[in-house]
Short mmCIF file of N, CA and C in Angstrom, two decimals:
data_model
loop_
_atom_site.label_atom_id
_atom_site.label_comp_id
_atom_site.label_asym_id
_atom_site.label_seq_id
_atom_site.Cartn_x
_atom_site.Cartn_y
_atom_site.Cartn_z
N MET A 263 166.38 94.20 109.36
CA MET A 263 165.66 95.10 110.50
C MET A 263 166.13 96.34 110.32
N LYS A 264 167.66 96.60 109.70
CA LYS A 264 168.13 97.95 109.53
C LYS A 264 167.28 98.58 108.38
N PHE A 265 167.15 97.94 107.36
CA PHE A 265 166.33 98.51 106.18
C PHE A 265 165.02 99.15 106.64
N ILE A 266 164.16 98.13 107.29
CA ILE A 266 162.75 98.69 107.91
C ILE A 266 162.72 99.72 108.63
N ALA A 267 163.77 99.91 109.52
CA ALA A 267 163.90 101.22 110.36
C ALA A 267 164.31 102.38 109.61
N THR A 268 165.20 101.99 108.57
CA THR A 268 165.50 103.26 107.68
C THR A 268 164.13 103.62 106.88
N LEU A 269 163.66 102.80 106.50
CA LEU A 269 162.23 102.91 105.76
C LEU A 269 161.09 103.76 106.34
N PHE A 270 161.15 103.18 107.65
CA PHE A 270 160.19 103.70 108.71
C PHE A 270 160.43 105.40 108.85
N TRP A 271 161.65 105.55 109.15
CA TRP A 271 162.02 107.00 109.54
C TRP A 271 162.43 107.67 108.30
N THR A 272 162.58 107.19 107.09
CA THR A 272 162.68 108.09 106.06
C THR A 272 161.38 108.66 105.63
N PHE A 273 160.42 107.76 105.74
CA PHE A 273 159.24 108.07 105.33
C PHE A 273 158.61 109.15 106.14
N ILE A 274 158.69 109.14 107.54
CA ILE A 274 158.26 110.10 108.51
C ILE A 274 158.80 111.20 108.03
N LEU A 275 160.04 111.56 108.06
CA LEU A 275 160.85 112.70 107.81
C LEU A 275 160.47 113.31 106.36
N VAL A 276 160.54 112.42 105.25
CA VAL A 276 160.03 113.07 104.01
C VAL A 276 158.60 113.51 104.05
N GLN A 277 157.69 112.93 104.64
CA GLN A 277 156.39 113.24 104.83
C GLN A 277 156.45 114.47 105.49
N VAL A 278 156.90 114.87 106.68
CA VAL A 278 157.21 116.13 107.59
C VAL A 278 157.81 117.29 106.41
N LEU A 279 158.75 117.07 105.86
CA LEU A 279 159.19 117.84 104.88
C LEU A 279 158.51 118.09 103.79
N GLY A 280 157.67 117.26 103.10
CA GLY A 280 156.94 117.46 102.07
C GLY A 280 155.63 118.31 102.66
N TYR A 281 155.09 118.31 103.61
CA TYR A 281 154.05 119.04 104.27
C TYR A 281 154.52 120.52 104.36
N VAL A 282 155.60 120.52 105.16
CA VAL A 282 156.36 121.82 105.26
C VAL A 282 156.30 122.79 103.90
N ALA A 283 157.25 122.03 103.14
CA ALA A 283 157.57 122.55 101.82
C ALA A 283 156.02 122.96 100.96
N SER A 284 155.06 121.96 101.07
CA SER A 284 153.88 122.41 100.28
C SER A 284 153.03 123.59 100.91
N SER A 285 153.39 123.62 102.50
CA SER A 285 152.71 124.79 102.83
C SER A 285 153.38 125.94 102.47
N MET A 286 154.69 125.98 102.63
CA MET A 286 155.52 127.28 102.38
C MET A 286 155.21 127.78 101.02
N THR A 287 155.16 127.02 100.02
CA THR A 287 155.10 127.22 98.59
C THR A 287 153.43 127.36 98.29
N ASN A 288 152.66 126.99 99.08
CA ASN A 288 151.32 127.16 98.75
C ASN A 288 150.79 126.22 97.60
N THR A 289 150.98 124.91 97.68
CA THR A 289 150.71 124.00 96.64
C THR A 289 150.13 122.96 97.52
N GLU A 290 149.51 121.87 96.87
CA GLU A 290 148.85 120.91 97.21
C GLU A 290 149.72 119.65 97.63
N TYR A 291 149.40 119.34 98.92
CA TYR A 291 150.02 118.17 99.66
C TYR A 291 149.65 116.96 98.96
N SER A 292 150.47 116.17 98.24
CA SER A 292 150.02 114.92 97.86
C SER A 292 150.92 113.96 98.51
N ILE A 293 150.26 112.91 99.47
CA ILE A 293 150.76 111.99 100.19
C ILE A 293 151.26 110.89 99.28
N GLN A 294 150.65 110.47 98.07
CA GLN A 294 151.19 109.58 97.36
C GLN A 294 152.51 110.12 96.74
N THR A 295 152.57 111.23 96.12
CA THR A 295 153.98 111.52 95.45
C THR A 295 155.06 111.69 96.44
N ILE A 296 154.93 112.10 97.67
CA ILE A 296 155.80 112.38 98.60
C ILE A 296 156.24 110.77 99.20
N SER A 297 155.18 109.83 99.11
CA SER A 297 155.57 108.78 99.54
C SER A 297 156.50 107.74 98.56
N ILE A 298 156.30 108.11 97.38
CA ILE A 298 157.22 107.54 96.25
C ILE A 298 158.55 108.16 96.52
N ILE A 299 158.60 109.48 96.66
CA ILE A 299 159.99 110.20 97.04
C ILE A 299 160.64 109.58 98.39
N GLY A 300 159.72 109.18 99.17
CA GLY A 300 160.45 108.49 100.27
C GLY A 300 160.96 106.94 100.23
N VAL A 301 160.35 106.32 99.52
CA VAL A 301 160.73 105.06 98.99
C VAL A 301 162.04 105.18 98.00
N ILE A 302 162.33 106.15 97.24
CA ILE A 302 163.09 106.11 96.62
C ILE A 302 164.48 106.68 97.21
N ALA A 303 164.05 107.67 98.27
CA ALA A 303 165.30 108.25 99.18
C ALA A 303 165.61 107.01 99.88
N THR A 304 164.88 106.04 100.30
CA THR A 304 165.44 105.13 101.30
C THR A 304 166.39 103.95 100.54
N VAL A 305 165.69 103.68 98.88
CA VAL A 305 166.68 102.81 98.18
C VAL A 305 168.13 103.48 98.29
N LEU A 306 168.01 104.93 98.07
CA LEU A 306 169.32 105.61 97.56
C LEU A 306 170.25 105.37 98.95
N ILE A 307 169.73 105.63 99.96
CA ILE A 307 170.55 105.58 101.41
C ILE A 307 170.93 104.08 101.43
N ALA A 308 170.20 102.92 101.08
CA ALA A 308 170.66 101.34 101.40
C ALA A 308 171.62 101.44 100.36
N ILE A 309 171.70 101.98 99.13
CA ILE A 309 172.77 101.56 98.04
C ILE A 309 174.11 102.57 98.61
N LEU A 310 173.78 103.74 98.98
CA LEU A 310 175.14 104.32 99.64
C LEU A 310 175.77 103.69 100.72
N ALA A 311 174.95 103.07 101.62
CA ALA A 311 175.21 102.50 102.79
C ALA A 311 176.23 101.26 102.42
N ALA A 312 175.66 100.49 101.25
CA ALA A 312 176.16 99.27 100.78
C ALA A 312 177.69 99.65 100.04
N ALA A 313 177.73 101.15 99.66
CA ALA A 313 178.74 101.27 98.63
C ALA A 313 180.01 101.71 99.64
N ILE A 314 179.81 102.21 100.80
CA ILE A 314 180.91 102.89 101.73
C ILE A 314 181.55 101.70 102.40
N PRO A 315 182.69 101.53 102.18
CA PRO A 315 183.53 100.38 102.77
C PRO A 315 183.60 100.39 104.30
N LYS A 316 183.40 99.25 104.84
CA LYS A 316 183.31 99.19 106.38
C LYS A 316 184.90 99.20 106.91
N PRO A 317 185.35 99.87 107.82
CA PRO A 317 186.67 99.93 108.32
C PRO A 317 187.09 98.58 108.87
N GLU A 318 188.38 98.27 108.56
CA GLU A 318 188.61 97.01 109.16
C GLU A 318 189.15 97.27 110.68
N VAL A 319 188.79 96.43 111.62
CA VAL A 319 189.17 96.38 112.89
C VAL A 319 190.28 95.63 113.13
N GLU A 320 191.40 96.08 113.85
CA GLU A 320 192.66 95.50 113.91
C GLU A 320 192.64 94.61 115.43
N THR A 321 192.69 93.41 115.47
CA THR A 321 192.77 92.72 116.59
C THR A 321 194.33 92.66 117.42
N HIS A 322 194.44 92.67 118.63
CA HIS A 322 195.45 92.98 119.47
C HIS A 322 195.80 91.60 120.03
#
């Protein structure tokens, strides 16, 4: 479920960023290219989250 939520929000934020960047640079907005970038970003975020060690919680 965490991966699906990450995919959803990454997709939305990358689409907004791509639209704004293409508008500022006066280039064509390509939803296909930006969607691929969003999926790649999601995979990189998942790998990074798995690589970071979780802190151990001490019980008292």
